[in-house]
mmCIF file of C-alpha atoms and ligand atoms in Angstrom:
data_model
loop_
_atom_site.group_PDB
_atom_site.id
_atom_site.type_symbol
_atom_site.label_atom_id
_atom_site.label_comp_id
_atom_site.label_asym_id
_atom_site.label_seq_id
_atom_site.Cartn_x
_atom_site.Cartn_y
_atom_site.Cartn_z
ATOM 1 C CA UNK A 1 94.561 131.112 104.689
ATOM 2 C CA UNK A 2 91.654 130.650 107.084
ATOM 3 C CA UNK A 3 89.528 129.591 104.181
ATOM 4 C CA UNK A 4 92.301 127.162 102.922
ATOM 5 C CA UNK A 5 92.303 125.782 106.244
ATOM 6 C CA UNK A 6 88.706 125.611 106.298
ATOM 7 C CA UNK A 7 88.367 123.947 102.889
ATOM 8 C CA UNK A 8 90.841 121.582 104.046
ATOM 9 C CA UNK A 9 89.119 120.291 107.087
ATOM 10 C CA UNK A 10 85.863 119.999 105.017
ATOM 11 C CA UNK A 11 87.586 117.922 102.364
ATOM 12 C CA UNK A 12 89.342 115.445 105.132
ATOM 13 C CA UNK A 13 85.770 115.075 106.682
ATOM 14 C CA UNK A 14 84.304 113.692 103.224
ATOM 15 C CA UNK A 15 87.210 111.364 102.986
ATOM 16 C CA UNK A 16 87.040 107.827 105.003
ATOM 17 C CA UNK A 17 90.296 107.501 107.398
ATOM 18 C CA UNK A 18 91.641 104.653 105.365
ATOM 19 C CA UNK A 19 92.035 106.977 102.284
ATOM 20 C CA UNK A 20 95.080 109.006 101.783
ATOM 21 C CA UNK A 21 94.788 112.652 100.823
ATOM 22 C CA UNK A 22 97.554 114.271 98.492
ATOM 23 C CA UNK A 23 97.195 117.911 98.567
ATOM 24 C CA UNK A 24 98.010 119.190 95.221
ATOM 25 C CA UNK A 25 99.987 122.200 95.753
ATOM 26 C CA UNK A 26 100.817 123.101 92.112
ATOM 27 C CA UNK A 27 100.917 126.822 91.263
ATOM 28 C CA UNK A 28 100.282 127.677 95.084
ATOM 29 C CA UNK A 29 102.536 129.648 97.156
ATOM 30 C CA UNK A 30 104.881 128.555 99.878
ATOM 31 C CA UNK A 31 102.715 130.367 102.358
ATOM 32 C CA UNK A 32 99.401 128.524 101.648
ATOM 33 C CA UNK A 33 101.398 125.028 101.662
ATOM 34 C CA UNK A 34 102.844 126.074 105.005
ATOM 35 C CA UNK A 35 99.291 127.078 106.249
ATOM 36 C CA UNK A 36 98.243 123.120 105.569
ATOM 37 C CA UNK A 37 101.666 122.017 107.140
ATOM 38 C CA UNK A 38 100.847 123.850 110.234
ATOM 39 C CA UNK A 39 97.292 122.099 110.270
ATOM 40 C CA UNK A 40 99.430 118.751 110.395
ATOM 41 C CA UNK A 41 99.069 117.806 106.698
ATOM 42 C CA UNK A 42 102.484 116.341 105.344
ATOM 43 C CA UNK A 43 101.472 114.919 101.866
ATOM 44 C CA UNK A 44 101.609 117.283 98.821
ATOM 45 C CA UNK A 45 101.689 116.738 95.166
ATOM 46 C CA UNK A 46 103.426 118.812 92.529
ATOM 47 C CA UNK A 47 103.636 118.419 88.875
ATOM 48 C CA UNK A 48 106.507 120.458 87.414
ATOM 49 C CA UNK A 49 110.267 119.635 88.455
ATOM 50 C CA UNK A 50 111.274 123.168 88.638
ATOM 51 C CA UNK A 51 108.565 124.245 90.806
ATOM 52 C CA UNK A 52 108.927 121.326 93.152
ATOM 53 C CA UNK A 53 112.531 121.764 93.409
ATOM 54 C CA UNK A 54 112.040 125.445 94.332
ATOM 55 C CA UNK A 55 109.356 124.764 97.055
ATOM 56 C CA UNK A 56 111.303 121.850 98.634
ATOM 57 C CA UNK A 57 113.981 124.428 99.904
ATOM 58 C CA UNK A 58 111.569 126.755 101.149
ATOM 59 C CA UNK A 59 109.564 124.342 103.073
ATOM 60 C CA UNK A 60 110.188 122.070 106.046
ATOM 61 C CA UNK A 61 111.987 118.953 105.332
ATOM 62 C CA UNK A 62 109.345 116.282 106.852
ATOM 63 C CA UNK A 63 106.942 117.203 103.944
ATOM 64 C CA UNK A 64 106.239 113.729 101.764
ATOM 65 C CA UNK A 65 106.536 115.014 98.138
ATOM 66 C CA UNK A 66 104.236 113.247 95.360
ATOM 67 C CA UNK A 67 105.382 113.897 91.801
ATOM 68 C CA UNK A 68 102.170 113.710 90.039
ATOM 69 C CA UNK A 69 103.051 115.311 86.657
ATOM 70 C CA UNK A 70 104.552 113.876 83.330
ATOM 71 C CA UNK A 71 108.167 113.242 84.081
ATOM 72 C CA UNK A 72 110.796 113.510 81.468
ATOM 73 C CA UNK A 73 113.544 111.165 81.779
ATOM 74 C CA UNK A 74 116.202 114.005 81.932
ATOM 75 C CA UNK A 75 114.670 115.536 84.819
ATOM 76 C CA UNK A 76 114.523 112.808 87.019
ATOM 77 C CA UNK A 77 118.063 113.162 88.514
ATOM 78 C CA UNK A 78 116.631 116.365 89.974
ATOM 79 C CA UNK A 79 113.843 114.910 91.989
ATOM 80 C CA UNK A 80 115.296 111.278 93.294
ATOM 81 C CA UNK A 81 116.638 112.817 96.335
ATOM 82 C CA UNK A 82 113.680 114.731 97.175
ATOM 83 C CA UNK A 83 110.301 112.776 96.288
ATOM 84 C CA UNK A 84 108.683 110.531 98.385
ATOM 85 C CA UNK A 85 106.608 108.689 95.432
ATOM 86 C CA UNK A 86 106.297 109.440 91.696
ATOM 87 C CA UNK A 87 102.707 108.711 90.650
ATOM 88 C CA UNK A 88 103.433 109.178 86.757
ATOM 89 C CA UNK A 89 105.470 106.223 85.699
ATOM 90 C CA UNK A 90 104.644 105.410 82.060
ATOM 91 C CA UNK A 91 107.323 103.746 80.433
ATOM 92 C CA UNK A 92 110.023 101.148 81.356
ATOM 93 C CA UNK A 93 112.825 103.572 80.045
ATOM 94 C CA UNK A 94 111.567 106.284 82.799
ATOM 95 C CA UNK A 95 111.350 103.424 85.719
ATOM 96 C CA UNK A 96 114.822 102.448 84.604
ATOM 97 C CA UNK A 97 116.274 106.069 85.128
ATOM 98 C CA UNK A 98 114.509 106.441 88.230
ATOM 99 C CA UNK A 99 116.358 103.248 89.279
ATOM 100 C CA UNK A 100 119.669 104.435 88.203
ATOM 101 C CA UNK A 101 119.518 107.723 89.644
ATOM 102 C CA UNK A 102 117.691 106.373 92.894
ATOM 103 C CA UNK A 103 120.729 104.109 93.320
ATOM 104 C CA UNK A 104 123.560 106.700 92.919
ATOM 105 C CA UNK A 105 121.643 108.621 95.676
ATOM 106 C CA UNK A 106 121.220 105.592 97.749
ATOM 107 C CA UNK A 107 117.426 105.462 98.063
ATOM 108 C CA UNK A 108 114.633 103.498 97.113
ATOM 109 C CA UNK A 109 111.750 105.165 95.364
ATOM 110 C CA UNK A 110 108.170 104.319 95.677
ATOM 111 C CA UNK A 111 106.647 104.234 91.919
ATOM 112 C CA UNK A 112 102.942 104.213 90.873
ATOM 113 C CA UNK A 113 102.255 103.060 87.370
ATOM 114 C CA UNK A 114 100.104 105.520 85.265
ATOM 115 C CA UNK A 115 97.249 104.160 83.063
ATOM 116 C CA UNK A 116 95.642 105.842 80.478
ATOM 117 C CA UNK A 117 92.051 105.075 81.606
ATOM 118 C CA UNK A 118 90.576 108.493 79.958
ATOM 119 C CA UNK A 119 88.961 109.114 76.447
ATOM 120 C CA UNK A 120 91.222 112.273 75.935
ATOM 121 C CA UNK A 121 94.037 111.584 73.603
ATOM 122 C CA UNK A 122 96.428 113.899 75.200
ATOM 123 C CA UNK A 123 96.864 112.066 78.600
ATOM 124 C CA UNK A 124 99.848 109.891 79.204
ATOM 125 C CA UNK A 125 99.703 106.591 80.554
ATOM 126 C CA UNK A 126 100.482 102.668 80.239
ATOM 127 C CA UNK A 127 97.694 100.462 78.642
ATOM 128 C CA UNK A 128 97.081 96.815 79.144
ATOM 129 C CA UNK A 129 99.161 95.699 76.532
ATOM 130 C CA UNK A 130 102.272 98.275 77.350
ATOM 131 C CA UNK A 131 102.343 97.180 80.951
ATOM 132 C CA UNK A 132 102.395 93.750 80.389
ATOM 133 C CA UNK A 133 105.498 94.153 78.437
ATOM 134 C CA UNK A 134 107.025 96.137 80.976
ATOM 135 C CA UNK A 135 106.566 93.990 83.838
ATOM 136 C CA UNK A 136 107.564 90.817 81.718
ATOM 137 C CA UNK A 137 110.609 92.115 80.747
ATOM 138 C CA UNK A 138 114.022 91.061 82.244
ATOM 139 C CA UNK A 139 114.991 94.723 82.726
ATOM 140 C CA UNK A 140 112.166 95.436 84.836
ATOM 141 C CA UNK A 141 113.146 92.273 87.222
ATOM 142 C CA UNK A 142 116.620 93.454 87.796
ATOM 143 C CA UNK A 143 115.535 97.072 88.992
ATOM 144 C CA UNK A 144 116.684 97.304 92.993
ATOM 145 C CA UNK A 145 115.737 100.812 93.961
ATOM 146 C CA UNK A 146 112.270 101.313 92.864
ATOM 147 C CA UNK A 147 109.074 99.871 94.581
ATOM 148 C CA UNK A 148 105.971 99.583 92.680
ATOM 149 C CA UNK A 149 103.320 100.429 95.105
ATOM 150 C CA UNK A 150 100.372 100.879 92.943
ATOM 151 C CA UNK A 151 98.449 102.305 89.973
ATOM 152 C CA UNK A 152 97.373 106.035 89.314
ATOM 153 C CA UNK A 153 94.886 107.438 86.741
ATOM 154 C CA UNK A 154 92.887 110.464 85.517
ATOM 155 C CA UNK A 155 89.308 110.024 84.271
ATOM 156 C CA UNK A 156 87.924 112.004 81.436
ATOM 157 C CA UNK A 157 87.248 115.664 82.465
ATOM 158 C CA UNK A 158 83.606 115.365 81.847
ATOM 159 C CA UNK A 159 80.217 115.608 83.956
ATOM 160 C CA UNK A 160 78.906 112.377 82.637
ATOM 161 C CA UNK A 161 79.177 110.515 85.991
ATOM 162 C CA UNK A 162 78.563 106.916 84.479
ATOM 163 C CA UNK A 163 81.610 107.510 82.248
ATOM 164 C CA UNK A 164 83.863 108.758 84.832
ATOM 165 C CA UNK A 165 82.777 106.058 86.984
ATOM 166 C CA UNK A 166 83.408 103.258 84.370
ATOM 167 C CA UNK A 167 87.098 104.605 83.816
ATOM 168 C CA UNK A 168 87.595 104.599 87.513
ATOM 169 C CA UNK A 169 86.343 100.997 87.618
ATOM 170 C CA UNK A 170 88.496 100.049 84.756
ATOM 171 C CA UNK A 171 91.657 101.292 86.700
ATOM 172 C CA UNK A 172 90.690 99.091 89.871
ATOM 173 C CA UNK A 173 90.246 96.196 87.308
ATOM 174 C CA UNK A 174 93.705 96.774 86.156
ATOM 175 C CA UNK A 175 94.960 96.999 89.721
ATOM 176 C CA UNK A 176 93.346 93.784 90.557
ATOM 177 C CA UNK A 177 94.855 92.041 87.492
ATOM 178 C CA UNK A 178 98.453 93.270 88.444
ATOM 179 C CA UNK A 179 98.072 92.500 91.847
ATOM 180 C CA UNK A 180 97.067 88.928 91.031
ATOM 181 C CA UNK A 181 99.310 88.204 88.355
ATOM 182 C CA UNK A 182 102.679 90.214 89.235
ATOM 183 C CA UNK A 183 102.513 91.274 92.860
ATOM 184 C CA UNK A 184 100.461 88.686 94.993
ATOM 185 C CA UNK A 185 103.645 88.048 96.986
ATOM 186 C CA UNK A 186 104.148 92.030 97.425
ATOM 187 C CA UNK A 187 102.065 93.600 100.190
ATOM 188 C CA UNK A 188 103.190 97.061 99.258
ATOM 189 C CA UNK A 189 101.502 97.002 96.001
ATOM 190 C CA UNK A 190 98.455 98.432 97.299
ATOM 191 C CA UNK A 191 97.640 102.142 96.366
ATOM 192 C CA UNK A 192 94.866 103.038 93.559
ATOM 193 C CA UNK A 193 95.658 106.735 93.167
ATOM 194 C CA UNK A 194 92.597 108.366 91.678
ATOM 195 C CA UNK A 195 90.130 111.330 92.305
ATOM 196 C CA UNK A 196 90.499 114.882 91.984
ATOM 197 C CA UNK A 197 88.647 117.946 93.144
ATOM 198 C CA UNK A 198 85.205 117.165 90.861
ATOM 199 C CA UNK A 199 85.516 113.398 90.800
ATOM 200 C CA UNK A 200 86.873 112.172 94.117
ATOM 201 C CA UNK A 201 83.531 111.070 95.803
ATOM 202 C CA UNK A 202 83.009 108.570 92.458
ATOM 203 C CA UNK A 203 86.657 107.391 92.689
ATOM 204 C CA UNK A 204 86.284 106.491 96.399
ATOM 205 C CA UNK A 205 83.062 104.679 95.782
ATOM 206 C CA UNK A 206 85.062 102.624 92.545
ATOM 207 C CA UNK A 207 88.035 101.715 95.307
ATOM 208 C CA UNK A 208 90.528 104.836 95.310
ATOM 209 C CA UNK A 209 93.114 104.612 98.349
ATOM 210 C CA UNK A 210 94.384 107.763 97.547
ATOM 211 C CA UNK A 211 92.924 110.987 96.116
ATOM 212 C CA UNK A 212 94.693 113.980 94.847
ATOM 213 C CA UNK A 213 93.001 116.933 95.465
ATOM 214 C CA UNK A 214 93.863 120.712 94.718
ATOM 215 C CA UNK A 215 91.090 123.291 93.838
ATOM 216 C CA UNK A 216 88.593 122.256 96.058
ATOM 217 C CA UNK A 217 91.174 123.282 98.839
ATOM 218 C CA UNK A 218 92.974 126.159 97.526
ATOM 219 C CA UNK A 219 90.259 127.504 95.079
ATOM 220 C CA UNK A 220 90.410 127.796 91.271
ATOM 221 C CA UNK A 221 93.794 127.885 89.636
ATOM 222 C CA UNK A 222 94.303 130.685 87.073
ATOM 223 C CA UNK A 223 96.780 128.321 84.980
HETATM 224 C C1 PLP B 1 96.351 118.968 88.946
HETATM 225 C C2 PLP B 1 96.150 117.635 89.465
HETATM 226 C C3 PLP B 1 95.233 117.167 90.339
HETATM 227 C C4 PLP B 1 94.302 117.971 91.031
HETATM 228 O O1 PLP B 1 93.302 118.750 90.485
HETATM 229 P P1 PLP B 1 92.325 119.429 91.041
HETATM 230 O O2 PLP B 1 91.184 119.361 90.285
HETATM 231 O O3 PLP B 1 92.514 120.888 91.492
HETATM 232 O O4 PLP B 1 91.913 118.755 92.501
HETATM 233 C C5 PLP B 1 95.251 115.739 90.718
HETATM 234 N N1 PLP B 1 95.953 114.941 89.599
HETATM 235 C C6 PLP B 1 96.901 115.549 88.686
HETATM 236 C C7 PLP B 1 97.942 114.469 88.151
HETATM 237 C C8 PLP B 1 96.901 116.887 88.778
HETATM 238 O O5 PLP B 1 97.602 117.234 87.582
#
């Protein structure tokens, strides 16, 4: 625990004050999360619905949970009343489901649009084309229980820093384009969620406002 706390403080020291840190606690124990909660940290990220639901019941209620993994529409219902933000919105269908369940729960959920910026095929996310269709649709305009607060992306897992940098730059360009075209009147649209353990310094250089860091704090995950 002492080591986790030390890692956490060291990471915090490398992140400018105007950038938020989401501590990615997937696969980590409730005790490890509690250790950082006791340090004053409140924003944690999880990528599996079951795991999130189980952790929420075991930890203090004032934690802000960020859902960062691929989300299936049939699981939205389980998380709408507990999440602070969903970083992984990659379709209109998913957004409409979040809206529907949020309405039932009497909530308005912060959502980030996830973009496919990496080379790897397996990663989920919107493209320049699909996001335009989504944001121009009349269905999107009718959603009242979601708020689009920014964009999210994951760079290619690579030590080619110029490649990684150019992917982050691409996400920043997408953000600025969307801001101008769709969200110029919306001051809430301001987050660029990018940067993980290996690439967050690059992401910050390229304009990240929110980094999601796990293994640099907790150590390597086995899964
Ligand atoms: C696991 C994960 C992270 C954190 O990864 P680390 O390399 O452990 O910092 C960030 N974002 C997403 C979407 C993840 O799934």
